PDB file of C-alpha atoms and ligand atoms in Angstrom:
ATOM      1  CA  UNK A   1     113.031  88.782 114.452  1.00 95.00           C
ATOM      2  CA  UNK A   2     111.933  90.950 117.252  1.00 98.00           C
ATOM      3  CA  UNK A   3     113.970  91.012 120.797  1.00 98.00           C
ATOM      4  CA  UNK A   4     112.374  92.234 123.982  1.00 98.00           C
ATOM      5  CA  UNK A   5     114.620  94.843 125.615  1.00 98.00           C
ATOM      6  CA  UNK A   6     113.314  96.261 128.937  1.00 98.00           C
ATOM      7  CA  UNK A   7     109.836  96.241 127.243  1.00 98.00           C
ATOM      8  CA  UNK A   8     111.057  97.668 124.082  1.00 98.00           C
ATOM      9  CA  UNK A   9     111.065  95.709 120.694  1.00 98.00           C
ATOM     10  CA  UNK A  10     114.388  95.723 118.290  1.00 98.00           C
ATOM     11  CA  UNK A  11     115.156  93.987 115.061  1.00 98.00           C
ATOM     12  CA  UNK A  12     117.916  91.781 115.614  1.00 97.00           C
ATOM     13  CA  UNK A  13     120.238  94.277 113.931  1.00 97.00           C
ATOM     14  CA  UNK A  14     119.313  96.713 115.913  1.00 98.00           C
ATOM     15  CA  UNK A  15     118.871  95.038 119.929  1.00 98.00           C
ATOM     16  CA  UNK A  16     122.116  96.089 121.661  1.00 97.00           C
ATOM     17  CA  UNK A  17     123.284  96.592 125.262  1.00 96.00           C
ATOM     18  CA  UNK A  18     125.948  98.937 127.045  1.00 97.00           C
ATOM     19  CA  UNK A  19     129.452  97.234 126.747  1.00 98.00           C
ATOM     20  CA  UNK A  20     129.522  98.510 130.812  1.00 98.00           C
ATOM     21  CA  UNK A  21     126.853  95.637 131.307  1.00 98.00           C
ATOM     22  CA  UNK A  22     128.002  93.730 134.345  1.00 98.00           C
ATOM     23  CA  UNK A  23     126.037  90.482 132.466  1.00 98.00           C
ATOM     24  CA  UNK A  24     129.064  90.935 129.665  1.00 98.00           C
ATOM     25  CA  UNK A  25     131.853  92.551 132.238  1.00 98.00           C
ATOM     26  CA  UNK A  26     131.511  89.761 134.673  1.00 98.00           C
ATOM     27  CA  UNK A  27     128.950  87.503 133.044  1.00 98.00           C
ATOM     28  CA  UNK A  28     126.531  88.877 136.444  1.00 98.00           C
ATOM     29  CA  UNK A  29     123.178  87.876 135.530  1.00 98.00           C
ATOM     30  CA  UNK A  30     120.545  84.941 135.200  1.00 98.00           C
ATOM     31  CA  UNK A  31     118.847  83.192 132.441  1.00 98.00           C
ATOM     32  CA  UNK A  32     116.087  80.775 131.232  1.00 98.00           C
ATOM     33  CA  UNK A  33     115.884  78.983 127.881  1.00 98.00           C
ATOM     34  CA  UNK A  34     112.537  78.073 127.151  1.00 98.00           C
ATOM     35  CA  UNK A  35     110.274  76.126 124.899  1.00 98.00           C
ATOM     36  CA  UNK A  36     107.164  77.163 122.568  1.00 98.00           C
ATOM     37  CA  UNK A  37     105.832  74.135 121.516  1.00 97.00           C
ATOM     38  CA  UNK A  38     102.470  73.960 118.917  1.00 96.00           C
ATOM     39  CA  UNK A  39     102.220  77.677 120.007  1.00 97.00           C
ATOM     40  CA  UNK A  40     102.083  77.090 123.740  1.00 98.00           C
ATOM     41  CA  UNK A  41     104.840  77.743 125.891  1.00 98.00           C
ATOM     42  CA  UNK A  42     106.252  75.025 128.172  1.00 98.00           C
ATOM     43  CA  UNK A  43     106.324  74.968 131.618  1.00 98.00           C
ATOM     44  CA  UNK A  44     106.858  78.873 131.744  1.00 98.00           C
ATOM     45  CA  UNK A  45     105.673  79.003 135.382  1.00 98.00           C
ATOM     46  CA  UNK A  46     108.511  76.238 136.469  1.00 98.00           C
ATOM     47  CA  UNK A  47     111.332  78.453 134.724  1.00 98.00           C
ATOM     48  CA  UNK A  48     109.941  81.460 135.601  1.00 98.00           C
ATOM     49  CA  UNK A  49     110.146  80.323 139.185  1.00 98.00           C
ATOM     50  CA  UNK A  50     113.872  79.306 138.695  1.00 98.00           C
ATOM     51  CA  UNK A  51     114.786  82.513 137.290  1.00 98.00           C
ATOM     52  CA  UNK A  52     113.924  84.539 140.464  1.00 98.00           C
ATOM     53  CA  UNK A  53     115.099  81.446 142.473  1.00 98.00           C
ATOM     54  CA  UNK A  54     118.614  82.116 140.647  1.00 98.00           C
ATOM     55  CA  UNK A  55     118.130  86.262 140.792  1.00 98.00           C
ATOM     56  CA  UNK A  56     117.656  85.931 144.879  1.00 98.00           C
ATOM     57  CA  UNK A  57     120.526  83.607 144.990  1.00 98.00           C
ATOM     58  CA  UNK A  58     122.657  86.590 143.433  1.00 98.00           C
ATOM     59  CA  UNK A  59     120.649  89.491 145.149  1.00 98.00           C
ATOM     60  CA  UNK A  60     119.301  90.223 141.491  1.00 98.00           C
ATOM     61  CA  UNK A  61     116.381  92.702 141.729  1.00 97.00           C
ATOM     62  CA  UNK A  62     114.257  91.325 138.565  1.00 98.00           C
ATOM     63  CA  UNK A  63     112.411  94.593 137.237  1.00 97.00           C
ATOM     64  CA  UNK A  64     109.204  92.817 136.459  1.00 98.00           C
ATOM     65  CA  UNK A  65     106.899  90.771 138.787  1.00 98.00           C
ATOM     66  CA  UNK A  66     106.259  86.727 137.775  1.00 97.00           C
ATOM     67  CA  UNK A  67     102.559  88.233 136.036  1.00 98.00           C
ATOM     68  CA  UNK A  68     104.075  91.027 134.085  1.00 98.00           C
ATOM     69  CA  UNK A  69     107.395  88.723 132.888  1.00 98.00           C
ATOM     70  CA  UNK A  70     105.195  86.005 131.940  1.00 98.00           C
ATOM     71  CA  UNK A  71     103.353  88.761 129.589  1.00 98.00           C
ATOM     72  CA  UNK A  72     106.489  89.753 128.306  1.00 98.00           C
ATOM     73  CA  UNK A  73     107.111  86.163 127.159  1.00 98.00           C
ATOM     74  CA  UNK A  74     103.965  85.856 125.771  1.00 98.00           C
ATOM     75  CA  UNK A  75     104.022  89.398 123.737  1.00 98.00           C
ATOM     76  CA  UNK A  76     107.513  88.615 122.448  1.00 98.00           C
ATOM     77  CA  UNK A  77     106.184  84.897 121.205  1.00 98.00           C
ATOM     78  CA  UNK A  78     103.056  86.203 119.662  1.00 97.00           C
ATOM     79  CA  UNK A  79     105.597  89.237 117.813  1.00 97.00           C
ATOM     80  CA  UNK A  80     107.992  86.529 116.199  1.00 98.00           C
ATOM     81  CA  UNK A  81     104.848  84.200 114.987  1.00 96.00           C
ATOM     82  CA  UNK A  82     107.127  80.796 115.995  1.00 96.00           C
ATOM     83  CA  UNK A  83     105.017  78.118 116.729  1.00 96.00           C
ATOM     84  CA  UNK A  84     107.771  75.807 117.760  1.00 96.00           C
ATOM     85  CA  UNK A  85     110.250  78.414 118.988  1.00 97.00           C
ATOM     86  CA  UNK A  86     113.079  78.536 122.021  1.00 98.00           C
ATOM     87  CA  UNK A  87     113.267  81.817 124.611  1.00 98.00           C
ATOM     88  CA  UNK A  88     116.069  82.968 126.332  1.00 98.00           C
ATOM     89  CA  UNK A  89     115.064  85.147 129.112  1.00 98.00           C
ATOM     90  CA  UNK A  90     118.066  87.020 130.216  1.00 98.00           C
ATOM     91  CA  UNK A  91     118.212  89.275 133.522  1.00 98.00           C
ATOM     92  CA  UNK A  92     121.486  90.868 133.567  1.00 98.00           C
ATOM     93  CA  UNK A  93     123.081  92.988 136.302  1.00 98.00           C
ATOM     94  CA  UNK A  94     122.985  96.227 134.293  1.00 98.00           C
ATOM     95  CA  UNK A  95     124.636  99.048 133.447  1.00 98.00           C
ATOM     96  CA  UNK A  96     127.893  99.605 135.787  1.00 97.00           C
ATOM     97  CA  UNK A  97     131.506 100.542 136.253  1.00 95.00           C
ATOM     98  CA  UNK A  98     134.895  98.670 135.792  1.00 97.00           C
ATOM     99  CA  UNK A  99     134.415  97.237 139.178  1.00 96.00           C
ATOM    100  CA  UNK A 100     132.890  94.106 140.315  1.00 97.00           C
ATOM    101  CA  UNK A 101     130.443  95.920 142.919  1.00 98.00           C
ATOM    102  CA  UNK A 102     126.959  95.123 141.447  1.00 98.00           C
ATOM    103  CA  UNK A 103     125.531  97.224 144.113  1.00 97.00           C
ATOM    104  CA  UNK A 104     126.560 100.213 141.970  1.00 97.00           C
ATOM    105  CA  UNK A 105     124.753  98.958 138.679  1.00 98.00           C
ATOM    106  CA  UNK A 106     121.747 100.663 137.508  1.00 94.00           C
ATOM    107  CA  UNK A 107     118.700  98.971 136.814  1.00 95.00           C
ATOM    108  CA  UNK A 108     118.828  94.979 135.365  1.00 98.00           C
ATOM    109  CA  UNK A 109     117.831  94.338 131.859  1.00 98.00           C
ATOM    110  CA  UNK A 110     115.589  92.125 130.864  1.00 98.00           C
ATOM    111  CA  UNK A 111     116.134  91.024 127.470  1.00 98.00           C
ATOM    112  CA  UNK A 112     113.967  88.139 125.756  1.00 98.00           C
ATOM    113  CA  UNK A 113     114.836  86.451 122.153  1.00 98.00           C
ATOM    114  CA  UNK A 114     112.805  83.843 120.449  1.00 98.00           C
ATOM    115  CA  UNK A 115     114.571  81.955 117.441  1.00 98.00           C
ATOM    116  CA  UNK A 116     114.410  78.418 116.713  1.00 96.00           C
ATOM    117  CA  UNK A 117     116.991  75.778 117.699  1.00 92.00           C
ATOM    118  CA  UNK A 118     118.271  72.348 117.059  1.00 88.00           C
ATOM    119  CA  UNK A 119     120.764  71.484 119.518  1.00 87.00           C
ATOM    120  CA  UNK A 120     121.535  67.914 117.762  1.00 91.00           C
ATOM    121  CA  UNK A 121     120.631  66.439 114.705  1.00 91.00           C
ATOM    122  CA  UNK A 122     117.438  64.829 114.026  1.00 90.00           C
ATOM    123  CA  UNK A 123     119.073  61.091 113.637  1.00 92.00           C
ATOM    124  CA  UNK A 124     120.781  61.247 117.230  1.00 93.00           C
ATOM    125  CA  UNK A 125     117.426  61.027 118.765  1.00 92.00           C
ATOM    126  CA  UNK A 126     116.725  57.857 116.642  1.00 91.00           C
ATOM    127  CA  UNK A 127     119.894  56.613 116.959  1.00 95.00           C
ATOM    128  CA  UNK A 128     121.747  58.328 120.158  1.00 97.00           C
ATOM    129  CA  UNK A 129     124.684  60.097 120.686  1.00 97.00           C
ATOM    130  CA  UNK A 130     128.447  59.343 121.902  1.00 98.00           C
ATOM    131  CA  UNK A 131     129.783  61.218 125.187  1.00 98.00           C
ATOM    132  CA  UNK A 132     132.451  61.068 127.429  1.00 98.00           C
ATOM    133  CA  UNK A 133     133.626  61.459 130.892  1.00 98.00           C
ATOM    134  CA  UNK A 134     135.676  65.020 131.407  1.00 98.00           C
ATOM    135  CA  UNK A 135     138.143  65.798 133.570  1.00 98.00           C
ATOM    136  CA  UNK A 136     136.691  68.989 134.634  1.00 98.00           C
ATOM    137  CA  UNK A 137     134.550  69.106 137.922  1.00 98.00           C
ATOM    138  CA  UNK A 138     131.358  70.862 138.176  1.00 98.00           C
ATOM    139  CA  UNK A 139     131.762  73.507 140.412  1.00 96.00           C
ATOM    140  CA  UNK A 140     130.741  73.041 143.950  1.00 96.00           C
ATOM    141  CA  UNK A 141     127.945  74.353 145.612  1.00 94.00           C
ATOM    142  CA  UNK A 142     130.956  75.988 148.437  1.00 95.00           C
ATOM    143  CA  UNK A 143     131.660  78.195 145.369  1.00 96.00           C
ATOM    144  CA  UNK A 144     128.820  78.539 143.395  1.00 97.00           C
ATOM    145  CA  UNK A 145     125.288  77.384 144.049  1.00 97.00           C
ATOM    146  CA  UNK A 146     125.466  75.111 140.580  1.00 96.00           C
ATOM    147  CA  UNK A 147     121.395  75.536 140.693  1.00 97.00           C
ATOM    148  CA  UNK A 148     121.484  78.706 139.568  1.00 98.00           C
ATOM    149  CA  UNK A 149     120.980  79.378 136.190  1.00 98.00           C
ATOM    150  CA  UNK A 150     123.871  81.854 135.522  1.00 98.00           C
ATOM    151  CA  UNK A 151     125.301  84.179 132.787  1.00 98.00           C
ATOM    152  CA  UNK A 152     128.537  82.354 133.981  1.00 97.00           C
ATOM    153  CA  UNK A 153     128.776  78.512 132.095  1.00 97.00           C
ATOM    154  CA  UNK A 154     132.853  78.609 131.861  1.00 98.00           C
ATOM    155  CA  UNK A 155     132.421  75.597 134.007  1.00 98.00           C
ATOM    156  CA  UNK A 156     130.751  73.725 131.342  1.00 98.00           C
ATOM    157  CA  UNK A 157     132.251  75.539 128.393  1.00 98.00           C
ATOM    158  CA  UNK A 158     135.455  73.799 128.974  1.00 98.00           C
ATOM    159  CA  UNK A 159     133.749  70.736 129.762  1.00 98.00           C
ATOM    160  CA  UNK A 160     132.246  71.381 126.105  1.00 98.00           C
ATOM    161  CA  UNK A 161     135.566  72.477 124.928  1.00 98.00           C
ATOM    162  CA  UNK A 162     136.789  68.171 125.664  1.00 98.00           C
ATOM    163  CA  UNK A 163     134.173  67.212 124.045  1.00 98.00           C
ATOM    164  CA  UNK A 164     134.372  69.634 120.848  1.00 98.00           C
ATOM    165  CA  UNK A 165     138.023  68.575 120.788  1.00 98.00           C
ATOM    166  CA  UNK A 166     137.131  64.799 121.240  1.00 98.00           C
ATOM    167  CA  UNK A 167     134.900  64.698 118.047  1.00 98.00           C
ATOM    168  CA  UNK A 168     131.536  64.156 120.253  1.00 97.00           C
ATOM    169  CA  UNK A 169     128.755  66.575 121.322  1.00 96.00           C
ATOM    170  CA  UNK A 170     128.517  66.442 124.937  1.00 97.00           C
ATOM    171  CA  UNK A 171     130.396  65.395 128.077  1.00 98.00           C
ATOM    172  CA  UNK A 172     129.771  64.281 131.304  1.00 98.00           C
ATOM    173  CA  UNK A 173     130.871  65.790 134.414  1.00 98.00           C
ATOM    174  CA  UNK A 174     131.684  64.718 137.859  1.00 98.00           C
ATOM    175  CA  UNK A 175     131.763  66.228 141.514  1.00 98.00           C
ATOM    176  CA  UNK A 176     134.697  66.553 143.838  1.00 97.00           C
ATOM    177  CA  UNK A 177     133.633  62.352 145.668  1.00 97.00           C
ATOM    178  CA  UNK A 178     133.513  60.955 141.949  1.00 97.00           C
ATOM    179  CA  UNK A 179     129.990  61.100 141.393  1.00 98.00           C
ATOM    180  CA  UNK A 180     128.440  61.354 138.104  1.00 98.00           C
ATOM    181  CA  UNK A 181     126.655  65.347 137.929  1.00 98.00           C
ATOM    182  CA  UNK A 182     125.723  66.252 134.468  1.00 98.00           C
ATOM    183  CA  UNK A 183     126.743  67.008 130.984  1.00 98.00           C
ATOM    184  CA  UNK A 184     127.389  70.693 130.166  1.00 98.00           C
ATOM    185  CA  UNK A 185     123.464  71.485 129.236  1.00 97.00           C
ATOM    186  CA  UNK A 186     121.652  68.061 130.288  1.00 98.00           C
ATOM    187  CA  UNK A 187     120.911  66.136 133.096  1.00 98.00           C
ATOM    188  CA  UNK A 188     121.537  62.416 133.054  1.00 99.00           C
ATOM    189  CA  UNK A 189     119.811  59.286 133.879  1.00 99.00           C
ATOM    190  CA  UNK A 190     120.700  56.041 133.798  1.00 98.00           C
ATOM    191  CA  UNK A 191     118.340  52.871 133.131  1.00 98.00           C
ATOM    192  CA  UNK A 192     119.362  49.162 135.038  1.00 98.00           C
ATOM    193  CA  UNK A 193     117.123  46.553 135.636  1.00 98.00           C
ATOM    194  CA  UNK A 194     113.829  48.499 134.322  1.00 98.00           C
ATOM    195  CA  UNK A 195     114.515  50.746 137.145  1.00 98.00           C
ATOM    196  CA  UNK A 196     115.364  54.710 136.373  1.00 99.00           C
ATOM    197  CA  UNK A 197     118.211  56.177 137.986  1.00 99.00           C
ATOM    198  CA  UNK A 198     119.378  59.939 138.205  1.00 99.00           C
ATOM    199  CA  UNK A 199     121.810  62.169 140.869  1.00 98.00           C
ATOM    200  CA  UNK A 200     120.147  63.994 143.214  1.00 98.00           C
ATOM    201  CA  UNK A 201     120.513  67.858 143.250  1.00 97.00           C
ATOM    202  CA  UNK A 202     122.773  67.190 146.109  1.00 96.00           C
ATOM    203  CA  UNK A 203     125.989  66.314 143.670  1.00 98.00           C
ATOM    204  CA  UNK A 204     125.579  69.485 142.242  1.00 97.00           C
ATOM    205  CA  UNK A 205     123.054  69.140 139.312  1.00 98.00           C
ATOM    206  CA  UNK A 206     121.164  72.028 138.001  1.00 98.00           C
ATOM    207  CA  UNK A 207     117.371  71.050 138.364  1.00 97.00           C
ATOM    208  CA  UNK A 208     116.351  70.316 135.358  1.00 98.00           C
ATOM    209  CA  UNK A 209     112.870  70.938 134.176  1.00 98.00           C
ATOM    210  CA  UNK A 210     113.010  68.174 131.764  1.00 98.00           C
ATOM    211  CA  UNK A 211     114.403  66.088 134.288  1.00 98.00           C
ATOM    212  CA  UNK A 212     111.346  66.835 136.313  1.00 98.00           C
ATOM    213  CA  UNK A 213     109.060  66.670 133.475  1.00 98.00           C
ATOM    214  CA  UNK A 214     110.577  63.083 132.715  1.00 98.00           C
ATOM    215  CA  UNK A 215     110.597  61.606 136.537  1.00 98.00           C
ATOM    216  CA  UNK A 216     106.696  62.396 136.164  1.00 98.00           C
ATOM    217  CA  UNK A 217     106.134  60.589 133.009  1.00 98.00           C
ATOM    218  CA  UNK A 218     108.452  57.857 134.089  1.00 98.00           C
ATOM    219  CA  UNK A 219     106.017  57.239 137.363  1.00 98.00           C
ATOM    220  CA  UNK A 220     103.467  57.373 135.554  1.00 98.00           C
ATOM    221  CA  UNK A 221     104.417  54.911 132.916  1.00 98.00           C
ATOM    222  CA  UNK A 222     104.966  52.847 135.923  1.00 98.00           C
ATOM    223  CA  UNK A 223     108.469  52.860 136.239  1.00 98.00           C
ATOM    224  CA  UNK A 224     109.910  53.093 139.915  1.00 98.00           C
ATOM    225  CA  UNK A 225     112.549  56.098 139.496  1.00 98.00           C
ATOM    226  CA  UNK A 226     115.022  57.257 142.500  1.00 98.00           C
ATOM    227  CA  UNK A 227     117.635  59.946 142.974  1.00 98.00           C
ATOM    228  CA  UNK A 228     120.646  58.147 143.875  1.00 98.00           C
ATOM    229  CA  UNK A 229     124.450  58.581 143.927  1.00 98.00           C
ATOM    230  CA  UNK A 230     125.937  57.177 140.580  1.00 98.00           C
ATOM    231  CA  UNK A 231     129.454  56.597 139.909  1.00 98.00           C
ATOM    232  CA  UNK A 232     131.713  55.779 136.765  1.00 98.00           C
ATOM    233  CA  UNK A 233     130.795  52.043 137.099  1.00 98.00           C
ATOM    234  CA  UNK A 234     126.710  52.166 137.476  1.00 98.00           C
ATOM    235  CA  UNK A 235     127.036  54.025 134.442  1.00 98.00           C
ATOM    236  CA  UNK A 236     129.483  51.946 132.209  1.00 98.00           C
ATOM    237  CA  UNK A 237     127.351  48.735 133.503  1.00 98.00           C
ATOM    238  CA  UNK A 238     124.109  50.700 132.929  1.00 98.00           C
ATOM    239  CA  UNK A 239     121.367  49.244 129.901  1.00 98.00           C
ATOM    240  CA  UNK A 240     120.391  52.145 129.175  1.00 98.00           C
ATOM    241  CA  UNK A 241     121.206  56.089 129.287  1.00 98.00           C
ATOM    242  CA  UNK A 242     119.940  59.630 128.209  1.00 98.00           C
ATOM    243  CA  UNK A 243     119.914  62.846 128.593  1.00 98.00           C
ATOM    244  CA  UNK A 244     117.563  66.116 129.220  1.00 98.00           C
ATOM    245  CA  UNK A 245     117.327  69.389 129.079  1.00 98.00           C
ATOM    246  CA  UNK A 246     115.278  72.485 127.522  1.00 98.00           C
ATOM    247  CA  UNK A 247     117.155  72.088 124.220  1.00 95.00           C
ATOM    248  CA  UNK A 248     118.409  68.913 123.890  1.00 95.00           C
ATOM    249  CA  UNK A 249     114.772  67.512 124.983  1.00 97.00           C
ATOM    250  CA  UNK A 250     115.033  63.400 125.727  1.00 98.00           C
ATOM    251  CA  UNK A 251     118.426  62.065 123.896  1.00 98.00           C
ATOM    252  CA  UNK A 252     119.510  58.521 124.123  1.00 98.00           C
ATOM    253  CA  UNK A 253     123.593  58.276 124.641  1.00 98.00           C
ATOM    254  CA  UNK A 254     124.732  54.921 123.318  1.00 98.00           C
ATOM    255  CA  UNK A 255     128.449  55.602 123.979  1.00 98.00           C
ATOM    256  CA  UNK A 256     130.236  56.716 126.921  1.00 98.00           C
ATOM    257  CA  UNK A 257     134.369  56.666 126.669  1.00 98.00           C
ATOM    258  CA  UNK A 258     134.345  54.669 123.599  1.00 98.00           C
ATOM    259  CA  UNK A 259     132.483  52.207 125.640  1.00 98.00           C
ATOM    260  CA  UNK A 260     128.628  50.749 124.090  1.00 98.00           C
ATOM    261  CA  UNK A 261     126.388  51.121 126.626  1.00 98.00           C
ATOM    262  CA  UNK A 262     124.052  47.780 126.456  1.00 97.00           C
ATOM    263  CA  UNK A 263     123.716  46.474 123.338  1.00 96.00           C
ATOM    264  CA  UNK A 264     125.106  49.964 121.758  1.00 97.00           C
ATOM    265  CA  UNK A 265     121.380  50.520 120.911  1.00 97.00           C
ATOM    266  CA  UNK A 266     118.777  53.054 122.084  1.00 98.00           C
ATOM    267  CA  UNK A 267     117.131  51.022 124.756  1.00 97.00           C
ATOM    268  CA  UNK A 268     113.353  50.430 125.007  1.00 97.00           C
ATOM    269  CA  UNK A 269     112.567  52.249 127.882  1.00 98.00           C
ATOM    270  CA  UNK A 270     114.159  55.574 126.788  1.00 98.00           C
ATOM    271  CA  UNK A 271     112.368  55.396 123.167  1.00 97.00           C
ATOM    272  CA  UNK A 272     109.489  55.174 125.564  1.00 97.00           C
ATOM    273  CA  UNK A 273     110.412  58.528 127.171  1.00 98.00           C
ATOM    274  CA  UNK A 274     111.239  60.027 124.242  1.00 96.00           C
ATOM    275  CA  UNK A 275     107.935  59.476 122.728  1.00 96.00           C
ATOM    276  CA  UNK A 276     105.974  60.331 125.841  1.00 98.00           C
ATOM    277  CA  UNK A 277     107.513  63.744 126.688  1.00 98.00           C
ATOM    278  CA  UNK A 278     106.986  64.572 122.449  1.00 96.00           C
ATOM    279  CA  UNK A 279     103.392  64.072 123.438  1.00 97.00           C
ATOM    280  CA  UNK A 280     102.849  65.765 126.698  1.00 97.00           C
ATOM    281  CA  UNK A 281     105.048  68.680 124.862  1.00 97.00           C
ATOM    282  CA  UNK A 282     101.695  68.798 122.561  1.00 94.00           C
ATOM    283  CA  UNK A 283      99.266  68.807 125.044  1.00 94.00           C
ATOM    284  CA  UNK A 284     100.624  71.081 127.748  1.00 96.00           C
ATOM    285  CA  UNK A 285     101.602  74.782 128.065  1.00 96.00           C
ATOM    286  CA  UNK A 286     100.497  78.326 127.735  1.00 96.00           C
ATOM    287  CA  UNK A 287      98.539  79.310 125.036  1.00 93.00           C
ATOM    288  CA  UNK A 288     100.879  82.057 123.102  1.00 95.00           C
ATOM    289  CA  UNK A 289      99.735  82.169 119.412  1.00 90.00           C
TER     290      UNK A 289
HETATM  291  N1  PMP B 301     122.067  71.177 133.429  1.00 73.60           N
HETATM  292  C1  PMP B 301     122.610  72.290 132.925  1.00 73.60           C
HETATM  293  C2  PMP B 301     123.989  72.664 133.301  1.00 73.60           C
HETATM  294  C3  PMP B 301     121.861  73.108 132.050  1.00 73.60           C
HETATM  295  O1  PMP B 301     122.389  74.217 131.542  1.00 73.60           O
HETATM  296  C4  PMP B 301     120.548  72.710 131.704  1.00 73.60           C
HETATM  297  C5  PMP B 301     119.708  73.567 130.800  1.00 73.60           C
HETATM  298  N2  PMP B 301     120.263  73.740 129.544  1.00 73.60           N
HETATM  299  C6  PMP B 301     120.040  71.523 132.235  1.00 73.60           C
HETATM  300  C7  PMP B 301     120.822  70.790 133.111  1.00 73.60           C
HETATM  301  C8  PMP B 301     118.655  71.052 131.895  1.00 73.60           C
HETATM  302  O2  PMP B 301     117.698  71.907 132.472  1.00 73.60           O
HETATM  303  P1  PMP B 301     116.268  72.143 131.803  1.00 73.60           P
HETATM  304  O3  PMP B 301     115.666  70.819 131.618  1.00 73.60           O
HETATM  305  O4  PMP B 301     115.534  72.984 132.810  1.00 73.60           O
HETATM  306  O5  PMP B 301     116.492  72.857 130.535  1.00 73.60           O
END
């Protein structure tokens, strides 16, 4: 394995950064996972664009322009030889003191790794996957614009942590007015009455580019799909539901607090989904191999 570090490549034993990095002092810092699928990376420019979206947010200079990162993604593909592959693009503060002020970091680091990943097993896309509701809230956009893409997930980790400790692999959180958000790494939508469901960015969602990448296939299948406020109940009374994200891809959840959602089954439309955004993964991206 070969890791980018500010345009230097290390063997995995050997890629290390200062322990006075504000991205591990104060988790200060910004990152995108991304796909390589058939050789071609997947929507680079849309995460790319999100990862300086999140730096300005957090007055993050990012070292290298959109052209020259995008060339570091590619070179650091094309080194590791993964056809199928995940990045994570890191931008952290930099080197600092044992203060918060990032002002006084050096330069950020930009670190890339490519590896391969398997968030859930291969029969809980067939046959979907059991969540639940947590009690933790996703943090507010008042206190933290949840649309960035931070170094910081203690928010979800302990949303993670209920569902690690409930014996299921994801959970579902909710905003301050009791509206359904996200799980901890996924967006959610819901399916009722052939229509397509999922909450806008205004409950505090991260923007998924699955989630984008799935409204679009959704239209185009035909399917009317809306942003809309959810709650508890449209999702316990919902036919269908699943998930996206990066890593996770398009999941079916056929259990939400013990409870079956429709017949308990993977519902039509999502196997749909699934199988459409497998195939526009094959056609689509950037040429890296
Ligand atoms: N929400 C959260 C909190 C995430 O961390 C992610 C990415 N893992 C997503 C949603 C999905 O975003 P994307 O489809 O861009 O990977």
């Amino acid at each position: 394995m070969q890791i980018y570090i500010n345009g230097t490549f290390y063997s995995k034993n050997d890629a290390k950064i200062s322990v006075f990095d504000h991205g591990l002092l104060y988790g200060d810092g910004v990152f995108e996972g991304i796909r390589v699928y058939s050789g071609k990376v997947f929507r680079l420019k849309e995460h790319l664009d999100r990862l300086y979206e999140s730096a300005r947010y957090i007055m993050l200079n990012v070292p290298l322009d959109h052209k020259k990162m995008t060339e570091a993604v590619i070179e650091t593909v094309k080194k590791n030889k993964l056809a199928d592959a995940y990045i994570r693009l890191i931008v952290t503060r930099g080197t600092g003191g044992l203060g918060l002020d990032p002002f006084k970091c050096e330069a950020a680091q930009v670190i890339i790794i490519v590896d391969k990943i398997q968030l859930y097993p291969e029969a809980m896309y067939e046959h979907g996957l059991e969540i639940i509701s947590s009690s933790i809230l996703r943090t507010p956009e008042s206190s933290f614009s949840p649309r960035v893409k931070s170094l910081n997930y203690l928010n979800n980790i302990m949303a993670k942590i209920e569902a690690v400790h409930a014996g299921v692999p994801e959970s579902l959180m909710f905003n301050a007015d009791g509206f359904v958000v996200e799980c901890t790494g996924d967006n959610i939508f819901a399916v009722s009455n052939n229509e397509i469901f999922t909450p806008p960015t205004s409950t505090g969602i991260l923007e998924g580019i699955t989630r984008d990448c799935v409204i679009d296939i959704a239209r185009n299948l035909g399917y009317t799909v809306s942003e809309k406020l959810l709650t508890r109940h449209d999702l316990y009374t919902a036919d269908e539901l699943f998930l996206t994200g990066t890593a996770a891809e398009v999941i079916p959840v056929v259990l939400l607090d013990k409870r079956p959602i429709g017949n308990g089954k993977p519902g039509a439309i999502t196997l749909g989904l699934v199988k459409a955004f497998k195939e526009l993964t094959k056609r689509e991206g950037l040429p890296a191999l």
